Tab-separated table of C-alpha atoms in Angstrom:
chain	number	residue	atom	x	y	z
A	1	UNK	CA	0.000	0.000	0.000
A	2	UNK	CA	1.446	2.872	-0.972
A	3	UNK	CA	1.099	5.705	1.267
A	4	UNK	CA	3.022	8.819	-0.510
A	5	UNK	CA	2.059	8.896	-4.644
A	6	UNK	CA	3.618	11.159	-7.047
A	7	UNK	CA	1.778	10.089	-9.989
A	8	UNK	CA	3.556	12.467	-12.625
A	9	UNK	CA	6.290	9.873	-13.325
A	10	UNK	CA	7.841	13.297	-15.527
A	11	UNK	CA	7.612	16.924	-16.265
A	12	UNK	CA	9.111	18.848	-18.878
A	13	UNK	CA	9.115	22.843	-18.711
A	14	UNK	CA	10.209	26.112	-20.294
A	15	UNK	CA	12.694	27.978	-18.022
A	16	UNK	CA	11.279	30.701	-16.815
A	17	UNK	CA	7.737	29.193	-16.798
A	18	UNK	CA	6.105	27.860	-13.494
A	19	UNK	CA	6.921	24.106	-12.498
A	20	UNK	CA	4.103	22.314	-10.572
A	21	UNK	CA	5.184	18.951	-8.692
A	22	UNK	CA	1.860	17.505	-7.276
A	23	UNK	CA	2.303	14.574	-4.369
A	24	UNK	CA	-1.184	12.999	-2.772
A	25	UNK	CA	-0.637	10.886	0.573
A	26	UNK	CA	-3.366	8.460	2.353
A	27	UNK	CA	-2.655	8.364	5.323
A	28	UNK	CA	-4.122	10.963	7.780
A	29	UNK	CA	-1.729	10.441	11.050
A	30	UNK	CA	0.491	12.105	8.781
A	31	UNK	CA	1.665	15.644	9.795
A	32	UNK	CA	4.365	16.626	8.152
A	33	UNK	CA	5.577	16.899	4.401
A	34	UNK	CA	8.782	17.472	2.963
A	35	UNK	CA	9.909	17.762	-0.236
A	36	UNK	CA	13.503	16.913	-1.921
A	37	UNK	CA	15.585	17.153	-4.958
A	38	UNK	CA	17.798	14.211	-5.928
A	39	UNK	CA	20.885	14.289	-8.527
A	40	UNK	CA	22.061	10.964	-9.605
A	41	UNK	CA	24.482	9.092	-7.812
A	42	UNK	CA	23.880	11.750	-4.252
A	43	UNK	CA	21.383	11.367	-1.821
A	44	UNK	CA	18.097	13.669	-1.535
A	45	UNK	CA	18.488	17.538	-0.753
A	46	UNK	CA	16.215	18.808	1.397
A	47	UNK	CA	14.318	21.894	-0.078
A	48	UNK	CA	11.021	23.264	1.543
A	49	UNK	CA	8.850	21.252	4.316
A	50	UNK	CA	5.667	22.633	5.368
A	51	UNK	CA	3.459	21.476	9.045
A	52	UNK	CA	0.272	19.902	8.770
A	53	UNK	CA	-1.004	23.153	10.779
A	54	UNK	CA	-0.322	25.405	7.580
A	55	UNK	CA	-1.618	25.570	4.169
A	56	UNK	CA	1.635	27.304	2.604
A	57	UNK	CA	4.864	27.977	2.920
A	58	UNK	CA	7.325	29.693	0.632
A	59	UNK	CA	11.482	29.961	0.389
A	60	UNK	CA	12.475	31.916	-2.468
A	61	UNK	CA	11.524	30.494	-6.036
A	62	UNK	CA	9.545	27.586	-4.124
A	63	UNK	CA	6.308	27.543	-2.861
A	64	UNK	CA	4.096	24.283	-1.128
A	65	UNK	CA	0.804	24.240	-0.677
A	66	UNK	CA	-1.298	21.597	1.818
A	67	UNK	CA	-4.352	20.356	0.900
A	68	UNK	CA	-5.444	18.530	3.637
A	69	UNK	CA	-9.409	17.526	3.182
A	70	UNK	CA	-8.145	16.456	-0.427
A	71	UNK	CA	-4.528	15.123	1.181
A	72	UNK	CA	-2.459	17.026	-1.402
A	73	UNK	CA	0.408	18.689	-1.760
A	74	UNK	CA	2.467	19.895	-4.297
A	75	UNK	CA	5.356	22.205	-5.314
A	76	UNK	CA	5.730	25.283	-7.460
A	77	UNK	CA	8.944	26.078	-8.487
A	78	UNK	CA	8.977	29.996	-10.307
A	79	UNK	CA	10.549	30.767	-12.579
A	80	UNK	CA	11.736	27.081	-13.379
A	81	UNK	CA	15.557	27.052	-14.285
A	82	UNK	CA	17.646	24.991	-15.891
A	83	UNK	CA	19.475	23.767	-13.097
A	84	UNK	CA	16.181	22.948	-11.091
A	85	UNK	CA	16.644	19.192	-13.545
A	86	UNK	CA	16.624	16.975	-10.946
A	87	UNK	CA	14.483	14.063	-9.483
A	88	UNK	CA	12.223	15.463	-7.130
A	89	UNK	CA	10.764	13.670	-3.836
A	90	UNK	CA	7.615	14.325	-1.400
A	91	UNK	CA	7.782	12.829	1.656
A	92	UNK	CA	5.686	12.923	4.606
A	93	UNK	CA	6.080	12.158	8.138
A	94	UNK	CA	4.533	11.740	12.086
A	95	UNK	CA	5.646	14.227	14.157
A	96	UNK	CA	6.221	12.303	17.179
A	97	UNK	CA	7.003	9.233	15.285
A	98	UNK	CA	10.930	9.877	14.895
A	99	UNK	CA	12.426	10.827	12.102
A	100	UNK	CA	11.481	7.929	9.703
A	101	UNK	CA	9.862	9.437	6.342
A	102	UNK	CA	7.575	7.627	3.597
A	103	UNK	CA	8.472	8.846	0.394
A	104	UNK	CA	6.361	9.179	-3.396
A	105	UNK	CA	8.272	7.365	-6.133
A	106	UNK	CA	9.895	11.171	-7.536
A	107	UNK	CA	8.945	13.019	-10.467
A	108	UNK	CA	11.633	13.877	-12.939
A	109	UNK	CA	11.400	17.438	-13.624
A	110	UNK	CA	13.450	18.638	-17.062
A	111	UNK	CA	13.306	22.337	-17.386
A	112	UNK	CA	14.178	23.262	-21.005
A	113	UNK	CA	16.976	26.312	-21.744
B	1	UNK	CA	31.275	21.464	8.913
B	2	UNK	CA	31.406	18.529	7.255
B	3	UNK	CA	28.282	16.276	6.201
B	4	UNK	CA	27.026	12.981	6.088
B	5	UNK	CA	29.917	10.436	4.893
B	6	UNK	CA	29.132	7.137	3.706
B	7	UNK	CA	31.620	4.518	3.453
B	8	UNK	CA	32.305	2.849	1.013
B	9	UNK	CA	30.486	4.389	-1.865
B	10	UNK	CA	30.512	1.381	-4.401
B	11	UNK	CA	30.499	-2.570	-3.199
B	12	UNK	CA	30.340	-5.568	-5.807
B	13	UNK	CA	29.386	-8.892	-3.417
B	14	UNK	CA	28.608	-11.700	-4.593
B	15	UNK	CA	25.018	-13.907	-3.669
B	16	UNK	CA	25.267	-14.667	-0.186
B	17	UNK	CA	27.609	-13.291	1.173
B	18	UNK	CA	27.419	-10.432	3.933
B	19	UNK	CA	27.853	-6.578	3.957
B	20	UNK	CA	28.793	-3.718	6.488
B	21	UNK	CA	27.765	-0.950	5.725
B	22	UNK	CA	28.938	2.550	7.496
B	23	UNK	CA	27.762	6.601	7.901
B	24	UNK	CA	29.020	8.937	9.964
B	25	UNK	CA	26.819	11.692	10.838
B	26	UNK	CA	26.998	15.514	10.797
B	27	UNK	CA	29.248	16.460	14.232
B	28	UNK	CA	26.312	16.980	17.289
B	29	UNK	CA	23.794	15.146	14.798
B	30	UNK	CA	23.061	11.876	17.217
B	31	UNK	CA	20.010	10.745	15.240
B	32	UNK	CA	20.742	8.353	12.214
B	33	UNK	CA	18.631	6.591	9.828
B	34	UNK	CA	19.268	4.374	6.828
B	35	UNK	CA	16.753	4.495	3.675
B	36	UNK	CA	17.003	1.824	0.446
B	37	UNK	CA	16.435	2.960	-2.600
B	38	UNK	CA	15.652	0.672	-5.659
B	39	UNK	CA	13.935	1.665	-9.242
B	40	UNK	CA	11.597	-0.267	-8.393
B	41	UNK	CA	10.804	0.526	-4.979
B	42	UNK	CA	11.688	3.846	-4.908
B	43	UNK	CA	12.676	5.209	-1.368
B	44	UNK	CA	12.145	2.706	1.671
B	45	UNK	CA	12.817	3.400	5.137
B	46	UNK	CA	15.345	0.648	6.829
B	47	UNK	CA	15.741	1.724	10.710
B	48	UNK	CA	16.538	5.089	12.919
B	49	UNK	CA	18.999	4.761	15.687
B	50	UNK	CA	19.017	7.127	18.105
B	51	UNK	CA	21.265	7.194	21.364
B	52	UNK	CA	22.314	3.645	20.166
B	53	UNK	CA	19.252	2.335	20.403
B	54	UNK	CA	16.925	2.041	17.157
B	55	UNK	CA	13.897	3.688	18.074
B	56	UNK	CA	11.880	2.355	14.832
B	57	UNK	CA	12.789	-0.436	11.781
B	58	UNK	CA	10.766	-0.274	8.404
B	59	UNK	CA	9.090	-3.718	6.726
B	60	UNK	CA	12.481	-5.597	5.904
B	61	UNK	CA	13.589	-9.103	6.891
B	62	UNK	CA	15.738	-9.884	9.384
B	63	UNK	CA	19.063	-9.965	7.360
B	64	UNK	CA	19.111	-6.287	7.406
B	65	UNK	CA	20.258	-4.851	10.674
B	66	UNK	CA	22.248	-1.860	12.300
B	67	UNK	CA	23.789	-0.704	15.246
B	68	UNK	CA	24.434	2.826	16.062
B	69	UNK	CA	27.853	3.354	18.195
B	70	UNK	CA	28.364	6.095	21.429
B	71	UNK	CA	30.254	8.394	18.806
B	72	UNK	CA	26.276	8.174	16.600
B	73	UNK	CA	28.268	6.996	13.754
B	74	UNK	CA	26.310	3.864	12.338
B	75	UNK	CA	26.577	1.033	10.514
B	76	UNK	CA	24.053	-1.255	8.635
B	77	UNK	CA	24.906	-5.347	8.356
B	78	UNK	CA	23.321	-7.218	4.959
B	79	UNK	CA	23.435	-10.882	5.314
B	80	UNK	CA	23.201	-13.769	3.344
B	81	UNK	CA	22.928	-10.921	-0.007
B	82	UNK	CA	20.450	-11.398	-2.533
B	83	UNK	CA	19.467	-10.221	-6.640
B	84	UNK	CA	17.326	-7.652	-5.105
B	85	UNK	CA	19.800	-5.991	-2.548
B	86	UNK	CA	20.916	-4.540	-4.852
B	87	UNK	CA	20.238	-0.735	-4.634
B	88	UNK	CA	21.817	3.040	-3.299
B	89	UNK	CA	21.760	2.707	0.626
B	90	UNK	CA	21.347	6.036	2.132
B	91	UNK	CA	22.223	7.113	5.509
B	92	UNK	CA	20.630	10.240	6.721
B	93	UNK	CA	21.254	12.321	10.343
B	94	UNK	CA	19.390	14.721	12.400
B	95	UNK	CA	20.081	16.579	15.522
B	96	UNK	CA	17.858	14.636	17.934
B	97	UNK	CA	15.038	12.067	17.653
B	98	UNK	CA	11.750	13.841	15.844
B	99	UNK	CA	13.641	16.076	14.398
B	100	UNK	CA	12.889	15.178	10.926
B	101	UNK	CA	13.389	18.734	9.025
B	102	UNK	CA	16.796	18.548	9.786
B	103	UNK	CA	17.527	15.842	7.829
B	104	UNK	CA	20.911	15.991	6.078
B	105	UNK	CA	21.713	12.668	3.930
B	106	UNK	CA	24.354	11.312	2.760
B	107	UNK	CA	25.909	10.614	-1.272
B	108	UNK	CA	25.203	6.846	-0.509
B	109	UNK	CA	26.358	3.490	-0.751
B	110	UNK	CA	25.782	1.991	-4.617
B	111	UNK	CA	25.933	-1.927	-3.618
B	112	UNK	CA	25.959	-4.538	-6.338
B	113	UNK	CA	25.088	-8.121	-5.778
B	114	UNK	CA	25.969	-10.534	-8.956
């Protein structure tokens, strides 16, 4: 049973244009989302994270937005750059659980010079 | 300060044999955790140690196991190797237990099993 789904496998985009990473989760004990960017051959990056008690939360270029009633999240990356091609994780977590995160599968995001 | 260093970073072992495994956290990080990742599988949570005791171990079989040492670092143990071990193990650290937005991870282990 898979608890974190990224169901965009891949995304190609224009740089400069908006980049929309979309991540649904099942499981409502879940509080906690995270989202990272992976380059072959290193481990995951953390980028942006956002509490189950908010609905947004923004660092620079990125933005993530909670859905909770619909249990959806996803990332917008503006304005998409070239260097943003990467493999890009959600993951999702219980607060008091430790520290032990279910990831989606990754979307592969190509932004296009 | 330096981060997450995973040891060694590629292993070729052969069907059945046994593998160690070792990450060395972020200095003051005493929180470690080891993740598998496979195409297939994606991302899978392994175990967490914390204050060398693992505090919580994801859905694998008993030939995977760890130990966590007084210094934090860690090390994960593979035995009797199979086909389908064969993935990037990642070791990620955190300052204390819960604390997972302060996950750092590191480059990985790529392990082979022919």
């Amino acid at each position: 049973d898979q608890q974190v789904k990224q169901n965009s496998p891949s995304l190609s985009v224009q740089e400069g244009r908006i980049s929309i990473l979309n991540c649904d989760y099942t499981n409502s004990m879940f509080d906690y989302f995270l989202w990272y960017k992976k380059y072959p051959a290193e481990g995951p990056t953390f980028l942006i994270s956002i509490s189950s008690i908010k609905d947004k939360n923004e660092d620079g270029r990125f933005t993530v937005f909670l859905n909770k009633s619909a249990k959806h999240l996803s990332l917008h990356i503006v304005p998409s750059q070239p260097g943003d091609s990467a493999v890009y994780f959600c993951a999702a977590s219980v607060h008091n659980a430790g520290n032990m995160l279910t990831f989606g599968g990754g979307t592969r995001l190509m932004v296009k010079p | 300060k330096a981060g997450v260093t995973q040891t060694p970073r590629y292993l070729i072992k052969t069907r059945g044999q046994q593998v160690t495994l070792s990450c060395s956290p972020i200095s003051g990080h005493r929180s470690v955790s080891w993740y598998q990742q496979t195409p297939g599988q994606g991302l899978q949570f392994l175990f967490e140690y914390f204050s060398e005791t693992q505090r919580n171990k994801g859905n694998f079989p008993g030939r995977f196991s760890g130990r966590q040492f007084s210094n934090s670092r860690s090390e994960m143990n593979v035995s009797t190797l199979e086909l389908g071990d064969s993935a990037l193990y990642l070791c990620a650290s955190s300052l204390e237990y819960g604390d997972g937005y302060g996950y750092t991870f590191g480059s990985g282990t790529r392990l082979t099993v022919v």
